[in-house]
GROMACS .gro file of C-alpha atoms in nm:
model
  172
    1MET     CA    1  -0.591   1.900   7.196
    2LYS     CA    2  -0.444   1.564   7.111
    3PRO     CA    3  -0.095   1.478   7.238
    4PHE     CA    4   0.190   1.444   6.993
    5THR     CA    5   0.564   1.389   6.984
    6MET     CA    6   0.750   1.629   6.762
    7TYR     CA    7   1.098   1.514   6.666
    8ILE     CA    8   1.284   1.839   6.589
    9ILE     CA    9   1.591   1.726   6.398
   10GLY     CA   10   1.892   1.877   6.224
   11LEU     CA   11   2.262   1.939   6.251
   12SER     CA   12   2.418   2.071   6.569
   13GLY     CA   13   2.367   2.447   6.562
   14SER     CA   14   2.058   2.440   6.338
   15GLY     CA   15   1.835   2.574   6.619
   16LYS     CA   16   1.665   2.261   6.754
   17SER     CA   17   1.681   2.348   7.124
   18THR     CA   18   1.594   2.713   7.061
   19LEU     CA   19   1.290   2.622   6.853
   20ALA     CA   20   1.176   2.356   7.102
   21GLU     CA   21   1.182   2.609   7.388
   22ALA     CA   22   0.997   2.872   7.180
   23LEU     CA   23   0.731   2.617   7.087
   24ALA     CA   24   0.697   2.497   7.446
   25GLU     CA   25   0.635   2.854   7.558
   26ARG     CA   26   0.366   2.906   7.293
   27LEU     CA   27   0.199   2.574   7.371
   28HIS     CA   28   0.199   2.644   7.746
   29LYS     CA   29   0.027   2.978   7.677
   30LYS     CA   30  -0.245   2.784   7.494
   31GLY     CA   31  -0.286   2.562   7.798
   32ALA     CA   32  -0.128   2.257   7.635
   33PRO     CA   33   0.072   2.026   7.860
   34VAL     CA   34   0.411   1.985   7.695
   35GLU     CA   35   0.761   1.868   7.785
   36VAL     CA   36   1.091   1.928   7.606
   37ILE     CA   37   1.343   1.647   7.579
   38ASP     CA   38   1.672   1.794   7.458
   39GLY     CA   39   1.922   1.536   7.334
   40ASP     CA   40   2.221   1.717   7.482
   41VAL     CA   41   2.050   1.766   7.818
   42LEU     CA   42   1.933   1.404   7.823
   43ARG     CA   43   2.289   1.286   7.753
   44GLN     CA   44   2.419   1.501   8.041
   45GLU     CA   45   2.142   1.403   8.283
   46LEU     CA   46   2.204   1.035   8.215
   47GLY     CA   47   2.562   1.086   8.333
   48ASP     CA   48   2.718   1.069   7.989
   49MET     CA   49   2.648   0.695   7.985
   50PHE     CA   50   2.620   0.705   7.606
   51GLY     CA   51   2.902   0.793   7.370
   52TYR     CA   52   2.877   0.908   7.011
   53THR     CA   53   2.895   0.580   6.824
   54ARG     CA   54   2.597   0.494   6.608
   55GLU     CA   55   2.489   0.230   6.860
   56ASP     CA   56   2.516   0.469   7.156
   57ARG     CA   57   2.321   0.736   6.968
   58ILE     CA   58   2.043   0.484   6.900
   59LYS     CA   59   2.031   0.380   7.267
   60GLN     CA   60   2.016   0.740   7.386
   61GLY     CA   61   1.749   0.820   7.128
   62ARG     CA   62   1.543   0.526   7.244
   63VAL     CA   63   1.540   0.665   7.600
   64GLY     CA   64   1.380   0.981   7.461
   65TRP     CA   65   1.129   0.780   7.258
   66VAL     CA   66   1.023   0.575   7.562
   67LEU     CA   67   0.975   0.889   7.769
   68ALA     CA   68   0.779   1.054   7.487
   69ARG     CA   69   0.549   0.755   7.437
   70HIS     CA   70   0.468   0.738   7.808
   71LEU     CA   71   0.407   1.112   7.831
   72ASN     CA   72   0.182   1.101   7.523
   73ARG     CA   73  -0.024   0.821   7.680
   74ASN     CA   74  -0.081   1.056   7.973
   75GLY     CA   75  -0.197   1.344   7.754
   76ILE     CA   76   0.132   1.534   7.748
   77SER     CA   77   0.286   1.644   7.420
   78VAL     CA   78   0.662   1.615   7.376
   79LEU     CA   79   0.916   1.815   7.179
   80ILE     CA   80   1.235   1.613   7.123
   81ALA     CA   81   1.531   1.822   7.006
   82ALA     CA   82   1.787   1.580   6.867
   83THR     CA   83   2.030   1.552   6.577
   84ALA     CA   84   1.885   1.216   6.463
   85GLY     CA   85   2.114   1.190   6.162
   86CYS     CA   86   2.018   0.846   6.028
   87GLN     CA   87   1.705   0.785   5.825
   88ASP     CA   88   1.661   0.428   5.948
   89VAL     CA   89   1.676   0.543   6.311
   90ARG     CA   90   1.413   0.812   6.247
   91GLU     CA   91   1.191   0.549   6.085
   92ARG     CA   92   1.227   0.336   6.399
   93ALA     CA   93   1.134   0.637   6.613
   94ARG     CA   94   0.823   0.699   6.400
   95GLU     CA   95   0.719   0.335   6.434
   96PHE     CA   96   0.796   0.314   6.808
   97ILE     CA   97   0.615   0.635   6.904
   98GLY     CA   98   0.327   0.568   6.667
   99GLU     CA   99   0.024   0.791   6.637
  100GLY     CA  100   0.099   1.157   6.690
  101TYR     CA  101   0.460   1.138   6.570
  102LEU     CA  102   0.559   1.452   6.382
  103GLN     CA  103   0.900   1.519   6.233
  104VAL     CA  104   1.028   1.872   6.179
  105TYR     CA  105   1.358   1.907   5.996
  106LEU     CA  106   1.558   2.224   6.050
  107ASP     CA  107   1.728   2.304   5.723
  108CYS     CA  108   2.053   2.483   5.800
  109PRO     CA  109   2.379   2.436   5.604
  110ILE     CA  110   2.684   2.317   5.793
  111GLU     CA  111   2.860   2.650   5.727
  112GLU     CA  112   2.588   2.837   5.917
  113CYS     CA  113   2.590   2.580   6.198
  114ILE     CA  114   2.967   2.624   6.231
  115ARG     CA  115   2.927   3.002   6.234
  116ARG     CA  116   2.666   2.981   6.513
  117ASP     CA  117   2.839   2.707   6.719
  118VAL     CA  118   2.666   2.810   7.041
  119LYS     CA  119   2.777   2.494   7.221
  120GLY     CA  120   3.137   2.498   7.099
  121TYR     CA  121   3.121   2.157   6.931
  122TYR     CA  122   3.264   2.262   6.595
  123LYS     CA  123   3.554   2.443   6.761
  124ASP     CA  124   3.672   2.111   6.903
  125VAL     CA  125   3.565   1.899   6.606
  126SER     CA  126   3.921   1.776   6.544
  127LYS     CA  127   3.898   1.599   6.882
  128LEU     CA  128   3.553   1.452   6.820
  129LYS     CA  129   3.465   1.138   6.631
  130ASN     CA  130   3.130   1.042   6.484
  131PHE     CA  131   3.012   1.400   6.441
  132TYR     CA  132   2.726   1.451   6.197
  133GLY     CA  133   2.811   1.684   5.912
  134ILE     CA  134   3.186   1.651   5.968
  135ASP     CA  135   3.298   1.288   5.967
  136MET     CA  136   2.953   1.126   5.960
  137LYS     CA  137   2.705   1.181   5.680
  138TYR     CA  138   2.375   1.339   5.786
  139ASP     CA  139   2.082   1.175   5.605
  140VAL     CA  140   1.863   1.466   5.503
  141PRO     CA  141   1.505   1.347   5.559
  142GLU     CA  142   1.252   1.328   5.279
  143ASP     CA  143   0.959   1.230   5.499
  144SER     CA  144   0.931   1.519   5.744
  145GLU     CA  145   0.591   1.666   5.809
  146LEU     CA  146   0.755   2.007   5.799
  147THR     CA  147   1.089   2.157   5.695
  148VAL     CA  148   1.190   2.487   5.853
  149ASP     CA  149   1.456   2.712   5.702
  150THR     CA  150   1.633   2.841   6.013
  151VAL     CA  151   1.879   3.048   5.811
  152HIS     CA  152   1.618   3.281   5.665
  153LEU     CA  153   1.350   3.262   5.934
  154SER     CA  154   1.379   3.406   6.283
  155VAL     CA  155   1.300   3.192   6.586
  156GLU     CA  156   0.957   3.361   6.609
  157GLN     CA  157   0.885   3.300   6.241
  158SER     CA  158   0.999   2.938   6.267
  159ALA     CA  159   0.782   2.882   6.575
  160GLY     CA  160   0.491   3.047   6.396
  161GLN     CA  161   0.530   2.813   6.100
  162VAL     CA  162   0.526   2.508   6.326
  163MET     CA  163   0.233   2.636   6.533
  164SER     CA  164   0.033   2.695   6.213
  165TYR     CA  165   0.100   2.334   6.115
  166LEU     CA  166  -0.013   2.210   6.458
  167GLU     CA  167  -0.331   2.419   6.446
  168GLU     CA  168  -0.416   2.319   6.089
  169ASN     CA  169  -0.377   1.951   6.176
  170GLY     CA  170  -0.579   1.956   6.499
  171PHE     CA  171  -0.296   1.923   6.749
  172CYS     CA  172  -0.373   2.248   6.930
   0.00000   0.00000   0.00000
């Protein structure tokens, strides 16, 4: 198995954290060393030192990229669950992480994300600024290795699709 960093991206509520955890469980069962870096958890664990401006989002993202690159160098694969709403930032992540970078876009319309709203973000959206899909445009990626339709696929089906990709491309 060769280590990789999978950037699981999409709007808040698209299923990034859920898919990352399901994939981690499957990879662990295969004996693959893997870590999950969840953007929301990282923000909280860093003491909310980053806000939601574009610059703060880039800085927080870079923390995840640095961790991922170091873990990959030590043979550990990484699943980063993050909104990552700007194409240029994702390109920088791809370049920074380098070999083994994989991008998985979770395709889920804003209406479905609002309906799910497991973290309560959309409920308080009138109080938030710089929120992707509401007052900030989300750049839908055209360069993802894989796009997963989380509206029509269950978590198990989505994880299965990603695992098939990993197996077919020699990552596990």
